[in-house]
Each structure stands twice: as structure tokens, then as C-alpha cells.
């Protein structure tokens, strides 16, 4: 890839709506949760950054599972209640085998640590805490050292910016402006108003001029409140139809 240019990495379309996206802090992978519009049962997809290739697909067969994280070679699921954000039920899925490594209906997930899950037995409202290792599902006593270690988070979000440089103020009908600092350049994102809605743009610049730019989405009915997230030099957008992820290298 040429320096200071924008290049599409992949575009991935799903039949159903995207409900959740999680990024693996240790691998160049994203986990996507979609749900059947009729049954609301979830399906989980693990995609590769490089080209959007699918390296795992898993269906738990019950609608009350949801993604809580993806770490190294493991997808972490928890159960959610109808009236509560969580209830007893944890699964660890091995991405390599696409099969559950650990399933329990005895514990409520409290937190995801690096290499461990911090859990509480369903019989307790306080206390009754344990650690479960991601690699084997073995149980261990709680350690303050371990629960203080959070997984790596490589996700960055652009910042709103209300003082556009001169080379951007010349753009007609520009709406909302976000900026993200790359290694030695800047990544700008903004909407422009059109007769049939809005176009969403990204542009790479130095301090003096735009080096490359492209339109990500055209004629969308309303502006995005948060247009993308970034991992290193790769950015990810969810289309306004909520069925599509588009990624660019910048």
C-alpha cells in the first residue's frame, strides 16, 4: 500500500442486523454478533482484518447468549436475562476448533480479565467469586493480581473537532468533523449534505493539504453519531443498513 493513501481492505455483508462488534486485542480479528430477525437467535462470526475472511462461525442455539469479549483464541459469551443485563451462564468458544471449550450455568460473569474470567456462583449475591482460565476452563481462587489485569484494548475512536483547517473549510455544506492522529498524518471524517441525504467522507492530510480522500457512504438518510473505530492504521464502519461492515487501510 502506498503511504498516505486510503485503500479498501474488505466489505462484509450479513443477511441479518449486526448487534455487536468486539475487537480481539491480541489478534487482527473482529467478532460480529448478528441475530435472526424472526427468532432473535444469535450467530457469531470471527473475521480477519486483512481481507474480511471468515475464520469462525458459531451458533449457540439459544437466543439469550451474547458476546462479552474476544481474546487471543477464545470467544467469550455470557447469558443475558429478560429484565437484567446478565444472568448465570458462561461459554468459552475455541476459535480454532469452532467448538465450546467450557460451558457453565452455575456462574454469573463479573468481568473479563487477561486470560481469565472473574465469576460469581449463582447462589451468592456477594462473595462466592472464582477465576476461570480461558485456555482450559479450570477454576481458581480469586487473585487481586489477576483481576487487576485487563485485556489489551487497541480500539481508538475519532474525536469531534470544531476548528477545521483551511483546506477543509473550503468544502461546501460540511457537517460534523472528527479527527484521528495517525503516525505522521491526520485522518478526517465528515458528512456533506446532498439533496437526497448525506455523504460520509474520510480524508488523509498533513498540516497543509489533503493527501487522499474518498466517500465511504452515499445518500444516507441521517448522519452517524460515531462514524468509525480504528485499530492501528485500519478503520471500520458499519453501514447505515446495519447489515454491512466496511474496512479501510489508511
Short mmCIF file of C-alpha atoms in Angstrom, two decimals:
data_model
loop_
_atom_site.label_atom_id
_atom_site.label_comp_id
_atom_site.label_asym_id
_atom_site.label_seq_id
_atom_site.Cartn_x
_atom_site.Cartn_y
_atom_site.Cartn_z
CA UNK A 1 0.00 0.00 0.00
CA UNK A 2 1.28 3.48 -0.90
CA UNK A 3 1.95 5.81 2.01
CA UNK A 4 -0.75 8.38 2.88
CA UNK A 5 -3.41 6.75 0.72
CA UNK A 6 -6.79 5.20 1.50
CA UNK A 7 -7.43 1.63 0.36
CA UNK A 8 -10.45 -0.59 0.97
CA UNK A 9 -9.46 -3.72 2.91
CA UNK A 10 -12.80 -5.53 2.78
CA UNK A 11 -16.57 -5.25 2.71
CA UNK A 12 -18.60 -7.91 4.52
CA UNK A 13 -22.37 -8.22 4.11
CA UNK A 14 -24.63 -10.08 6.53
CA UNK A 15 -28.18 -11.31 5.97
CA UNK A 16 -29.36 -10.08 9.37
CA UNK A 17 -28.72 -7.00 11.50
CA UNK A 18 -25.42 -6.54 13.30
CA UNK A 19 -25.98 -6.34 17.05
CA UNK A 20 -22.46 -6.20 18.44
CA UNK A 21 -18.85 -5.88 17.34
CA UNK A 22 -15.84 -6.75 19.52
CA UNK A 23 -12.14 -6.47 18.64
CA UNK A 24 -9.52 -9.04 19.59
CA UNK A 25 -6.76 -7.12 21.36
CA UNK A 26 -4.20 -9.85 20.59
CA UNK A 27 -5.07 -10.91 17.04
CA UNK A 28 -6.06 -8.99 13.91
CA UNK A 29 -9.65 -10.18 14.22
CA UNK A 30 -13.10 -8.79 14.92
CA UNK A 31 -16.06 -10.69 16.34
CA UNK A 32 -19.51 -9.84 14.99
CA UNK A 33 -22.84 -10.83 16.54
CA UNK A 34 -25.87 -10.94 14.25
CA UNK A 35 -29.40 -12.01 15.18
CA UNK A 36 -32.18 -13.69 13.24
CA UNK A 37 -34.98 -11.17 12.69
CA UNK A 38 -37.66 -13.79 13.46
CA UNK A 39 -36.22 -15.87 16.31
CA UNK A 40 -33.60 -13.35 17.60
CA UNK A 41 -31.16 -16.26 17.90
CA UNK A 42 -27.54 -15.09 17.52
CA UNK A 43 -24.77 -16.19 15.19
CA UNK A 44 -21.15 -15.20 15.84
CA UNK A 45 -18.62 -14.54 13.10
CA UNK A 46 -14.87 -14.02 13.51
CA UNK A 47 -13.40 -12.01 10.63
CA UNK A 48 -9.78 -11.43 9.66
CA UNK A 49 -8.61 -7.80 9.38
CA UNK A 50 -6.61 -8.44 6.24
CA UNK A 51 -9.46 -9.30 3.89
CA UNK A 52 -12.61 -9.89 5.96
CA UNK A 53 -12.29 -13.66 5.53
CA UNK A 54 -14.42 -15.60 7.98
CA UNK A 55 -12.34 -17.83 10.23
CA UNK A 56 -15.14 -18.92 12.58
CA UNK A 57 -18.93 -19.10 12.67
CA UNK A 58 -20.78 -20.33 15.75
CA UNK A 59 -24.46 -20.64 16.73
CA UNK A 60 -25.22 -21.34 20.41
CA UNK A 61 -28.82 -22.38 19.64
CA UNK A 62 -30.34 -20.18 22.36
CA UNK A 63 -31.30 -16.53 21.98
CA UNK A 64 -30.12 -15.28 25.39
CA UNK A 65 -26.37 -15.60 24.71
CA UNK A 66 -24.36 -12.51 23.73
CA UNK A 67 -20.70 -11.64 23.10
CA UNK A 68 -18.79 -10.31 26.08
CA UNK A 69 -15.34 -10.33 24.50
CA UNK A 70 -12.84 -11.98 22.20
CA UNK A 71 -9.33 -12.61 23.47
CA UNK A 72 -6.47 -14.45 21.78
CA UNK A 73 -8.00 -17.75 20.52
CA UNK A 74 -11.23 -17.53 22.52
CA UNK A 75 -14.69 -16.04 22.09
CA UNK A 76 -16.40 -15.25 25.41
CA UNK A 77 -20.20 -15.44 25.70
CA UNK A 78 -22.50 -14.67 28.60
CA UNK A 79 -26.22 -15.13 29.19
CA UNK A 80 -28.48 -12.11 29.50
CA UNK A 81 -31.83 -12.03 31.28
CA UNK A 82 -35.07 -10.51 30.06
CA UNK A 83 -35.04 -7.96 32.88
CA UNK A 84 -31.34 -7.93 33.77
CA UNK A 85 -28.14 -7.32 31.77
CA UNK A 86 -26.64 -10.62 32.91
CA UNK A 87 -27.62 -13.96 34.43
CA UNK A 88 -25.96 -17.30 35.15
CA UNK A 89 -24.40 -18.77 32.03
CA UNK A 90 -20.90 -18.57 30.52
CA UNK A 91 -19.36 -20.10 27.41
CA UNK A 92 -15.79 -20.06 26.14
CA UNK A 93 -15.57 -20.92 22.43
CA UNK A 94 -12.26 -22.06 20.96
CA UNK A 95 -11.98 -20.11 17.69
CA UNK A 96 -9.60 -22.70 16.21
CA UNK A 97 -11.97 -25.65 16.65
CA UNK A 98 -15.20 -23.58 16.49
CA UNK A 99 -16.49 -25.56 19.49
CA UNK A 100 -17.24 -24.75 23.15
CA UNK A 101 -14.24 -25.31 25.39
CA UNK A 102 -16.21 -24.51 28.56
CA UNK A 103 -19.92 -24.09 29.33
CA UNK A 104 -21.42 -23.42 32.76
CA UNK A 105 -24.86 -22.44 34.01
CA UNK A 106 -23.60 -22.16 37.59
CA UNK A 107 -21.78 -18.83 37.36
CA UNK A 108 -22.56 -15.19 36.60
CA UNK A 109 -19.82 -13.34 34.70
CA UNK A 110 -18.49 -10.36 36.66
CA UNK A 111 -15.59 -9.30 34.46
CA UNK A 112 -13.21 -10.38 31.72
CA UNK A 113 -9.55 -10.28 32.75
CA UNK A 114 -6.44 -11.12 30.76
CA UNK A 115 -6.53 -14.93 30.30
CA UNK A 116 -9.26 -15.37 32.95
CA UNK A 117 -12.95 -14.81 33.66
CA UNK A 118 -13.94 -13.34 37.02
CA UNK A 119 -17.18 -15.07 38.05
CA UNK A 120 -19.58 -15.48 40.97
CA UNK A 121 -21.64 -18.56 41.79
CA UNK A 122 -25.32 -18.01 41.14
CA UNK A 123 -26.21 -18.90 44.76
CA UNK A 124 -24.39 -15.82 46.10
CA UNK A 125 -25.26 -12.13 45.90
CA UNK A 126 -21.80 -11.27 47.25
CA UNK A 127 -18.72 -13.41 47.74
CA UNK A 128 -18.59 -16.82 46.08
CA UNK A 129 -16.14 -15.49 43.49
CA UNK A 130 -13.74 -17.55 41.38
CA UNK A 131 -11.46 -17.26 38.38
CA UNK A 132 -11.89 -19.46 35.29
CA UNK A 133 -8.97 -19.77 32.91
CA UNK A 134 -9.74 -19.22 29.23
CA UNK A 135 -7.41 -21.93 27.96
CA UNK A 136 -8.85 -24.90 29.90
CA UNK A 137 -11.94 -23.75 31.83
CA UNK A 138 -10.27 -24.68 35.14
CA UNK A 139 -11.39 -22.89 38.31
CA UNK A 140 -9.01 -20.99 40.61
CA UNK A 141 -9.35 -18.85 43.75
CA UNK A 142 -9.66 -15.11 43.16
CA UNK A 143 -6.36 -13.23 42.94
CA UNK A 144 -6.21 -9.43 43.21
CA UNK A 145 -3.24 -9.56 40.88
CA UNK A 146 -5.21 -11.27 38.13
CA UNK A 147 -8.46 -9.29 38.41
CA UNK A 148 -6.43 -6.07 38.03
CA UNK A 149 -5.12 -7.24 34.63
CA UNK A 150 -7.47 -6.15 31.88
CA UNK A 151 -7.24 -7.45 28.30
CA UNK A 152 -5.44 -5.34 25.72
CA UNK A 153 -7.64 -2.75 24.05
CA UNK A 154 -6.37 -1.41 20.71
CA UNK A 155 -9.58 0.37 19.68
CA UNK A 156 -9.47 4.15 19.12
CA UNK A 157 -12.37 6.44 18.30
CA UNK A 158 -12.11 9.74 16.41
CA UNK A 159 -12.54 12.96 18.36
CA UNK A 160 -15.07 15.67 17.43
CA UNK A 161 -13.26 18.76 16.15
CA UNK A 162 -14.76 22.22 15.74
CA UNK A 163 -11.81 24.16 14.32
CA UNK A 164 -11.30 22.78 10.79
CA UNK A 165 -8.11 23.63 8.89
CA UNK A 166 -8.41 25.94 5.90
CA UNK A 167 -8.21 23.13 3.35
CA UNK A 168 -11.38 21.66 4.87
CA UNK A 169 -13.34 24.87 5.39
CA UNK A 170 -13.49 25.24 1.61
CA UNK A 171 -15.76 22.18 1.43
CA UNK A 172 -19.42 23.00 0.74
CA UNK A 173 -22.09 22.02 3.25
CA UNK A 174 -19.69 20.23 5.56
CA UNK A 175 -21.38 18.80 8.67
CA UNK A 176 -19.71 17.43 11.79
CA UNK A 177 -15.97 16.87 11.81
CA UNK A 178 -13.89 14.19 13.52
CA UNK A 179 -10.12 13.83 13.61
CA UNK A 180 -7.77 10.97 14.42
CA UNK A 181 -3.97 11.23 14.57
CA UNK A 182 -2.06 8.67 12.55
CA UNK A 183 1.71 8.24 12.80
CA UNK A 184 2.65 11.36 10.82
CA UNK A 185 -0.67 12.41 9.25
CA UNK A 186 -4.26 13.16 10.23
CA UNK A 187 -7.43 11.28 9.40
CA UNK A 188 -10.52 13.47 8.96
CA UNK A 189 -14.11 12.31 8.73
CA UNK A 190 -17.16 14.43 7.93
CA UNK A 191 -20.60 14.47 6.31
CA UNK A 192 -21.69 16.66 3.42
CA UNK A 193 -25.34 17.39 2.82
CA UNK A 194 -26.85 16.36 -0.51
CA UNK A 195 -30.36 16.66 -1.93
CA UNK A 196 -31.10 13.02 -1.11
CA UNK A 197 -29.37 12.84 2.30
CA UNK A 198 -25.73 12.85 3.38
CA UNK A 199 -22.41 11.57 2.09
CA UNK A 200 -19.78 10.38 4.58
CA UNK A 201 -16.18 11.26 3.68
CA UNK A 202 -12.75 10.35 5.02
CA UNK A 203 -9.56 12.23 4.12
CA UNK A 204 -5.88 11.86 5.00
CA UNK A 205 -3.88 15.08 5.32
CA UNK A 206 -0.66 16.58 6.53
CA UNK A 207 -0.71 20.02 8.16
CA UNK A 208 -1.12 21.80 4.84
CA UNK A 209 -3.26 19.79 2.44
CA UNK A 210 -5.33 16.70 1.77
CA UNK A 211 -3.27 13.77 0.50
CA UNK A 212 -6.11 11.37 -0.31
CA UNK A 213 -9.86 11.15 0.27
CA UNK A 214 -12.88 9.01 -0.53
CA UNK A 215 -16.62 8.81 0.09
CA UNK A 216 -17.48 5.90 2.38
CA UNK A 217 -21.28 6.08 2.18
CA UNK A 218 -23.54 8.00 -0.18
CA UNK A 219 -27.09 9.27 0.22
CA UNK A 220 -27.54 8.04 3.78
CA UNK A 221 -30.77 9.34 5.39
CA UNK A 222 -29.13 10.69 8.57
CA UNK A 223 -25.68 11.44 9.92
CA UNK A 224 -23.73 8.93 12.01
CA UNK A 225 -23.23 9.99 15.65
CA UNK A 226 -19.97 7.98 15.75
CA UNK A 227 -18.75 7.13 12.24
CA UNK A 228 -16.00 4.55 12.79
CA UNK A 229 -13.47 2.94 15.10
CA UNK A 230 -9.78 2.47 14.36
CA UNK A 231 -7.24 -0.23 15.18
CA UNK A 232 -3.75 0.89 14.17
CA UNK A 233 -3.93 2.05 10.56
CA UNK A 234 -7.22 0.25 9.81
CA UNK A 235 -10.68 1.77 10.23
CA UNK A 236 -14.05 0.02 10.42
CA UNK A 237 -17.51 1.37 9.53
CA UNK A 238 -20.91 -0.19 10.00
CA UNK A 239 -23.22 0.76 7.12
CA UNK A 240 -26.44 2.62 7.84
CA UNK A 241 -28.44 -0.52 6.95
CA UNK A 242 -26.70 -2.33 9.88
CA UNK A 243 -26.04 -5.33 7.62
CA UNK A 244 -22.56 -4.44 6.42
CA UNK A 245 -19.05 -3.77 7.73
CA UNK A 246 -16.59 -1.87 5.55
CA UNK A 247 -12.91 -1.52 6.42
CA UNK A 248 -10.18 0.72 5.01
CA UNK A 249 -6.41 0.92 5.40
CA UNK A 250 -5.21 4.49 5.93
#
